[in-house]
Amino acid sequence: MTSLSARLPEQLRRESQSASCTGCIGRSLNLCGSLTDAQLPELVALGGRRQWRRRDILFRAGDPITNFFKITRGLVAVSRTLDDGRRQIVALRIAGDCVGFLHTDGRYTFEGHAITDVEACAFSRRRFDELAQRYPALAAATADALVRAQREAGELVAAMGRLRSTERVAYFLAKMHALYASRFGDSATVDLDMNRGEIGDYLGLTIETVSRSIAKLKKRGLISLPHGNEVVIENIDGLRELGNFGP
Amino acid sequence: MTSLSARLPEQLRRESQSASCTGCIGRSLNLCGSLTDAQLPELVALGGRRQWRRRDILFRAGDPITNFFKITRGLVAVSRTLDDGRRQIVALRIAGDCVGFLHTDGRYTFEGHAITDVEACAFSRRRFDELAQRYPALAAATADALVRAQREAGELVAAMGRLRSTERVAYFLAKMHALYASRFGDSATVDLDMNRGEIGDYLGLTIETVSRSIAKLKKRGLISLPHGNEVVIENIDGLRELGNFGP
DNA sequence: CGCGGCATTGACATTGATCAAAAGCTGTGG
DNA sequence: CCACAGCTTTTGATCAATGTCAATGCCGCG
């Protein structure tokens, strides 16, 4: 089983237990090769570890931006809520990703909340920016992470604009499968950690439509739901094709 | 009247007529203050100016990425086309913006095509990356541009996921109005340069639905269409509110 | 056991897509 | 200047997909 809230690989576990966050920022931005801790003594003092429970808010849209967060455990939803309460999750981030980096006039553009229990390092945005000025590799890694994030956002736009409900759910499941595989190794079983409402808020659908779409995928033999929120991917190729999930 | 294809501000006109692209990359990335041409002699030889006609392709998804482009004139759509022909525009970019920067395994992630006639400078991606390694301000400006782009992508996701058709068109018009205002100064009149099909591909709607939505906005007195594709914004506050277009 | 939260299912309403036709516009050639 | 072809837009009549509302079922927990 692949679950964010359980059984982390050893590397991540060690990282998330270290008192300082020296390693985590380097690793998160794929700097392992180019920057060592010795080269960046400033990083030692930079990050503070924090924890949140399911449904807790990491940061609110409109609040002055002071920190961004590098997730070391759990699943975070980045979202926007309209005045009338309609909510849209614009990105999902897991261990290794950064959230709270986007800003509009010095304020968080979106809201971040914990889908599962979450641990993350908080970094001072100001000091990080100063550091990036001095260490080109850090800036390059930041740009890289942003490029990746934007690619994903574009794909989500395409899914929302052009896929119908069942295709969108297939896209979502294929994406979660790929996401977990990239961190925890391949596995046919994906523990969603999200309820129907949260999936709907991510895909622009209602709870009922998500539920019905999952039922359709089950009937088509692409997935099965042995128990709880655990999804077994029975046919990943079919799922990816239906969801137009690129290579 | 505000039109991308006509009457550029003098600064942009001068820039787009200079033989080299020295200035354009600096300006595009908001480096005016921090880097001068004298500090970056390498930039002189970096960019080559190119032109495209309406509907021409700047770059195709999947092609090996060699250049990115800094637009000096016109409107470019960044899009993705599904296997069955459904198309989704994931971003619109105008003079001053860069396109073709996103990549997946060394290949363009999306397609870029000219909505209007377009002029742009093509920069070698490899050499730009080298340069960014040496000039932190360039890297910082790149990160800044990426943050801005991602904020917009997130807003588009929210619009696609949670707004209904007429609201989406209102969002689109408010966005175009703001976009043009930021470059060419405020004006009640916006020349869309996009036909109904292209608007539909941006908003995830059909031609007919776009047409009907525009008719509704007209009837509500939010806009008027004196002639051609020229839209007069009669009530920008109402339009922004309906389209949930943030501040 | 019974309660609370979430998921499923059904009936119905609404939205937007689809199909088809008519109306405008634009440029060309007589 | 008009007539016509080729295009885009508008409008109308349906239809299918999804949202909405309501009822029921399921499951874990006190």
PDB file of N, CA, C and O in Angstrom, chain A residues 167-207:
ATOM      1  N   GLU A 167     -13.573  11.145 -17.169  1.00  0.00           N
ATOM      2  CA  GLU A 167     -12.204  11.292 -17.640  1.00  0.00           C
ATOM      3  C   GLU A 167     -11.362  12.057 -16.615  1.00  0.00           C
ATOM      4  O   GLU A 167     -10.194  11.738 -16.381  1.00  0.00           O
ATOM      5  N   ARG A 168     -11.968  13.059 -16.015  1.00  0.00           N
ATOM      6  CA  ARG A 168     -11.227  13.836 -15.027  1.00  0.00           C
ATOM      7  C   ARG A 168     -10.850  12.991 -13.831  1.00  0.00           C
ATOM      8  O   ARG A 168      -9.738  13.084 -13.310  1.00  0.00           O
ATOM      9  N   VAL A 169     -11.774  12.171 -13.384  1.00  0.00           N
ATOM     10  CA  VAL A 169     -11.464  11.311 -12.234  1.00  0.00           C
ATOM     11  C   VAL A 169     -10.370  10.315 -12.617  1.00  0.00           C
ATOM     12  O   VAL A 169      -9.459  10.042 -11.826  1.00  0.00           O
ATOM     13  N   ALA A 170     -10.429   9.808 -13.849  1.00  0.00           N
ATOM     14  CA  ALA A 170      -9.372   8.907 -14.315  1.00  0.00           C
ATOM     15  C   ALA A 170      -8.039   9.648 -14.321  1.00  0.00           C
ATOM     16  O   ALA A 170      -7.008   9.113 -13.888  1.00  0.00           O
ATOM     17  N   TYR A 171      -8.052  10.878 -14.774  1.00  0.00           N
ATOM     18  CA  TYR A 171      -6.841  11.702 -14.764  1.00  0.00           C
ATOM     19  C   TYR A 171      -6.305  11.842 -13.343  1.00  0.00           C
ATOM     20  O   TYR A 171      -5.105  11.673 -13.088  1.00  0.00           O
ATOM     21  N   PHE A 172      -7.205  12.129 -12.443  1.00  0.00           N
ATOM     22  CA  PHE A 172      -6.808  12.311 -11.047  1.00  0.00           C
ATOM     23  C   PHE A 172      -6.163  11.058 -10.476  1.00  0.00           C
ATOM     24  O   PHE A 172      -5.100  11.116  -9.846  1.00  0.00           O
ATOM     25  N   LEU A 173      -6.786   9.909 -10.718  1.00  0.00           N
ATOM     26  CA  LEU A 173      -6.251   8.668 -10.165  1.00  0.00           C
ATOM     27  C   LEU A 173      -4.907   8.331 -10.800  1.00  0.00           C
ATOM     28  O   LEU A 173      -3.977   7.911 -10.108  1.00  0.00           O
ATOM     29  N   ALA A 174      -4.799   8.553 -12.112  1.00  0.00           N
ATOM     30  CA  ALA A 174      -3.516   8.291 -12.779  1.00  0.00           C
ATOM     31  C   ALA A 174      -2.444   9.216 -12.218  1.00  0.00           C
ATOM     32  O   ALA A 174      -1.300   8.816 -11.999  1.00  0.00           O
ATOM     33  N   LYS A 175      -2.828  10.444 -11.948  1.00  0.00           N
ATOM     34  CA  LYS A 175      -1.871  11.408 -11.425  1.00  0.00           C
ATOM     35  C   LYS A 175      -1.410  11.032 -10.026  1.00  0.00           C
ATOM     36  O   LYS A 175      -0.218  11.061  -9.734  1.00  0.00           O
ATOM     37  N   MET A 176      -2.358  10.669  -9.191  1.00  0.00           N
ATOM     38  CA  MET A 176      -1.989  10.273  -7.831  1.00  0.00           C
ATOM     39  C   MET A 176      -1.097   9.038  -7.869  1.00  0.00           C
ATOM     40  O   MET A 176      -0.125   8.949  -7.119  1.00  0.00           O
ATOM     41  N   HIS A 177      -1.429   8.129  -8.738  1.00  0.00           N
ATOM     42  CA  HIS A 177      -0.615   6.921  -8.868  1.00  0.00           C
ATOM     43  C   HIS A 177       0.814   7.286  -9.250  1.00  0.00           C
ATOM     44  O   HIS A 177       1.786   6.809  -8.648  1.00  0.00           O
ATOM     45  N   ALA A 178       0.958   8.169 -10.236  1.00  0.00           N
ATOM     46  CA  ALA A 178       2.288   8.574 -10.691  1.00  0.00           C
ATOM     47  C   ALA A 178       3.019   9.343  -9.595  1.00  0.00           C
ATOM     48  O   ALA A 178       4.214   9.154  -9.369  1.00  0.00           O
ATOM     49  N   LEU A 179       2.284  10.192  -8.902  1.00  0.00           N
ATOM     50  CA  LEU A 179       2.879  11.020  -7.854  1.00  0.00           C
ATOM     51  C   LEU A 179       3.461  10.145  -6.751  1.00  0.00           C
ATOM     52  O   LEU A 179       4.610  10.321  -6.336  1.00  0.00           O
ATOM     53  N   TYR A 180       2.679   9.188  -6.295  1.00  0.00           N
ATOM     54  CA  TYR A 180       3.137   8.319  -5.233  1.00  0.00           C
ATOM     55  C   TYR A 180       4.266   7.431  -5.729  1.00  0.00           C
ATOM     56  O   TYR A 180       5.222   7.164  -5.001  1.00  0.00           O
ATOM     57  N   ALA A 181       4.144   6.967  -6.975  1.00  0.00           N
ATOM     58  CA  ALA A 181       5.186   6.102  -7.525  1.00  0.00           C
ATOM     59  C   ALA A 181       6.524   6.829  -7.549  1.00  0.00           C
ATOM     60  O   ALA A 181       7.568   6.250  -7.265  1.00  0.00           O
ATOM     61  N   SER A 182       6.494   8.117  -7.862  1.00  0.00           N
ATOM     62  CA  SER A 182       7.737   8.878  -7.965  1.00  0.00           C
ATOM     63  C   SER A 182       8.417   9.034  -6.614  1.00  0.00           C
ATOM     64  O   SER A 182       9.614   9.233  -6.541  1.00  0.00           O
ATOM     65  N   ARG A 183       7.662   8.967  -5.543  1.00  0.00           N
ATOM     66  CA  ARG A 183       8.247   9.144  -4.219  1.00  0.00           C
ATOM     67  C   ARG A 183       8.440   7.842  -3.472  1.00  0.00           C
ATOM     68  O   ARG A 183       9.395   7.674  -2.741  1.00  0.00           O
ATOM     69  N   PHE A 184       7.487   6.947  -3.610  1.00  0.00           N
ATOM     70  CA  PHE A 184       7.497   5.786  -2.735  1.00  0.00           C
ATOM     71  C   PHE A 184       7.665   4.483  -3.500  1.00  0.00           C
ATOM     72  O   PHE A 184       7.565   3.418  -2.919  1.00  0.00           O
ATOM     73  N   GLY A 185       7.884   4.567  -4.787  1.00  0.00           N
ATOM     74  CA  GLY A 185       8.004   3.354  -5.579  1.00  0.00           C
ATOM     75  C   GLY A 185       6.641   2.921  -6.103  1.00  0.00           C
ATOM     76  O   GLY A 185       5.595   3.267  -5.547  1.00  0.00           O
ATOM     77  N   ASP A 186       6.654   2.156  -7.170  1.00  0.00           N
ATOM     78  CA  ASP A 186       5.414   1.787  -7.841  1.00  0.00           C
ATOM     79  C   ASP A 186       4.590   0.854  -6.958  1.00  0.00           C
ATOM     80  O   ASP A 186       5.117   0.066  -6.205  1.00  0.00           O
ATOM     81  N   SER A 187       3.299   1.000  -7.053  1.00  0.00           N
ATOM     82  CA  SER A 187       2.385   0.152  -6.295  1.00  0.00           C
ATOM     83  C   SER A 187       1.012   0.257  -6.929  1.00  0.00           C
ATOM     84  O   SER A 187       0.602   1.344  -7.343  1.00  0.00           O
ATOM     85  N   ALA A 188       0.309  -0.848  -6.999  1.00  0.00           N
ATOM     86  CA  ALA A 188      -1.011  -0.809  -7.625  1.00  0.00           C
ATOM     87  C   ALA A 188      -2.040  -0.154  -6.720  1.00  0.00           C
ATOM     88  O   ALA A 188      -3.083   0.287  -7.175  1.00  0.00           O
ATOM     89  N   THR A 189      -1.736  -0.086  -5.426  1.00  0.00           N
ATOM     90  CA  THR A 189      -2.708   0.440  -4.477  1.00  0.00           C
ATOM     91  C   THR A 189      -2.362   1.874  -4.086  1.00  0.00           C
ATOM     92  O   THR A 189      -1.228   2.175  -3.741  1.00  0.00           O
ATOM     93  N   VAL A 190      -3.363   2.720  -4.164  1.00  0.00           N
ATOM     94  CA  VAL A 190      -3.170   4.115  -3.799  1.00  0.00           C
ATOM     95  C   VAL A 190      -4.172   4.466  -2.713  1.00  0.00           C
ATOM     96  O   VAL A 190      -5.374   4.262  -2.879  1.00  0.00           O
ATOM     97  N   ASP A 191      -3.669   4.985  -1.615  1.00  0.00           N
ATOM     98  CA  ASP A 191      -4.566   5.453  -0.566  1.00  0.00           C
ATOM     99  C   ASP A 191      -4.809   6.939  -0.815  1.00  0.00           C
ATOM    100  O   ASP A 191      -3.890   7.755  -0.762  1.00  0.00           O
ATOM    101  N   LEU A 192      -6.062   7.270  -1.080  1.00  0.00           N
ATOM    102  CA  LEU A 192      -6.333   8.617  -1.569  1.00  0.00           C
ATOM    103  C   LEU A 192      -6.119   9.711  -0.533  1.00  0.00           C
ATOM    104  O   LEU A 192      -5.727  10.816  -0.863  1.00  0.00           O
ATOM    105  N   ASP A 193      -6.436   9.453   0.718  1.00  0.00           N
ATOM    106  CA  ASP A 193      -6.308  10.464   1.766  1.00  0.00           C
ATOM    107  C   ASP A 193      -7.276  11.621   1.575  1.00  0.00           C
ATOM    108  O   ASP A 193      -7.374  12.490   2.437  1.00  0.00           O
ATOM    109  N   MET A 194      -7.958  11.668   0.451  1.00  0.00           N
ATOM    110  CA  MET A 194      -8.908  12.761   0.192  1.00  0.00           C
ATOM    111  C   MET A 194     -10.314  12.184   0.140  1.00  0.00           C
ATOM    112  O   MET A 194     -10.528  11.112  -0.411  1.00  0.00           O
ATOM    113  N   ASN A 195     -11.265  12.918   0.690  1.00  0.00           N
ATOM    114  CA  ASN A 195     -12.638  12.460   0.561  1.00  0.00           C
ATOM    115  C   ASN A 195     -13.239  12.966  -0.748  1.00  0.00           C
ATOM    116  O   ASN A 195     -12.605  13.709  -1.497  1.00  0.00           O
ATOM    117  N   ARG A 196     -14.468  12.572  -1.021  1.00  0.00           N
ATOM    118  CA  ARG A 196     -15.085  12.899  -2.310  1.00  0.00           C
ATOM    119  C   ARG A 196     -15.186  14.409  -2.527  1.00  0.00           C
ATOM    120  O   ARG A 196     -15.044  14.898  -3.637  1.00  0.00           O
ATOM    121  N   GLY A 197     -15.462  15.104  -1.452  1.00  0.00           N
ATOM    122  CA  GLY A 197     -15.576  16.562  -1.573  1.00  0.00           C
ATOM    123  C   GLY A 197     -14.261  17.203  -1.985  1.00  0.00           C
ATOM    124  O   GLY A 197     -14.231  18.107  -2.815  1.00  0.00           O
ATOM    125  N   GLU A 198     -13.178  16.709  -1.425  1.00  0.00           N
ATOM    126  CA  GLU A 198     -11.876  17.276  -1.767  1.00  0.00           C
ATOM    127  C   GLU A 198     -11.484  16.926  -3.198  1.00  0.00           C
ATOM    128  O   GLU A 198     -10.936  17.762  -3.930  1.00  0.00           O
ATOM    129  N   ILE A 199     -11.794  15.705  -3.610  1.00  0.00           N
ATOM    130  CA  ILE A 199     -11.523  15.340  -5.003  1.00  0.00           C
ATOM    131  C   ILE A 199     -12.342  16.240  -5.933  1.00  0.00           C
ATOM    132  O   ILE A 199     -11.841  16.734  -6.939  1.00  0.00           O
ATOM    133  N   GLY A 200     -13.596  16.453  -5.554  1.00  0.00           N
ATOM    134  CA  GLY A 200     -14.441  17.337  -6.358  1.00  0.00           C
ATOM    135  C   GLY A 200     -13.893  18.753  -6.418  1.00  0.00           C
ATOM    136  O   GLY A 200     -13.913  19.388  -7.485  1.00  0.00           O
ATOM    137  N   ASP A 201     -13.382  19.241  -5.303  1.00  0.00           N
ATOM    138  CA  ASP A 201     -12.818  20.590  -5.295  1.00  0.00           C
ATOM    139  C   ASP A 201     -11.560  20.680  -6.141  1.00  0.00           C
ATOM    140  O   ASP A 201     -11.182  21.748  -6.610  1.00  0.00           O
ATOM    141  N   TYR A 202     -10.901  19.555  -6.317  1.00  0.00           N
ATOM    142  CA  TYR A 202      -9.715  19.549  -7.168  1.00  0.00           C
ATOM    143  C   TYR A 202     -10.100  19.473  -8.635  1.00  0.00           C
ATOM    144  O   TYR A 202      -9.470  20.121  -9.480  1.00  0.00           O
ATOM    145  N   LEU A 203     -11.141  18.724  -8.946  1.00  0.00           N
ATOM    146  CA  LEU A 203     -11.491  18.472 -10.346  1.00  0.00           C
ATOM    147  C   LEU A 203     -12.611  19.369 -10.855  1.00  0.00           C
ATOM    148  O   LEU A 203     -13.010  19.265 -12.021  1.00  0.00           O
ATOM    149  N   GLY A 204     -13.135  20.233 -10.011  1.00  0.00           N
ATOM    150  CA  GLY A 204     -14.240  21.084 -10.441  1.00  0.00           C
ATOM    151  C   GLY A 204     -15.530  20.307 -10.618  1.00  0.00           C
ATOM    152  O   GLY A 204     -16.309  20.581 -11.530  1.00  0.00           O
ATOM    153  N   LEU A 205     -15.768  19.334  -9.739  1.00  0.00           N
ATOM    154  CA  LEU A 205     -16.971  18.510  -9.822  1.00  0.00           C
ATOM    155  C   LEU A 205     -17.654  18.491  -8.464  1.00  0.00           C
ATOM    156  O   LEU A 205     -17.093  18.955  -7.472  1.00  0.00           O
ATOM    157  N   THR A 206     -18.849  17.951  -8.421  1.00  0.00           N
ATOM    158  CA  THR A 206     -19.533  17.810  -7.140  1.00  0.00           C
ATOM    159  C   THR A 206     -19.217  16.444  -6.533  1.00  0.00           C
ATOM    160  O   THR A 206     -18.760  15.529  -7.220  1.00  0.00           O
ATOM    161  N   ILE A 207     -19.514  16.335  -5.254  1.00  0.00           N
ATOM    162  CA  ILE A 207     -19.341  15.071  -4.545  1.00  0.00           C
ATOM    163  C   ILE A 207     -20.047  13.933  -5.271  1.00  0.00           C
ATOM    164  O   ILE A 207     -19.476  12.872  -5.503  1.00  0.00           O
TER     165      ILE A 207
END
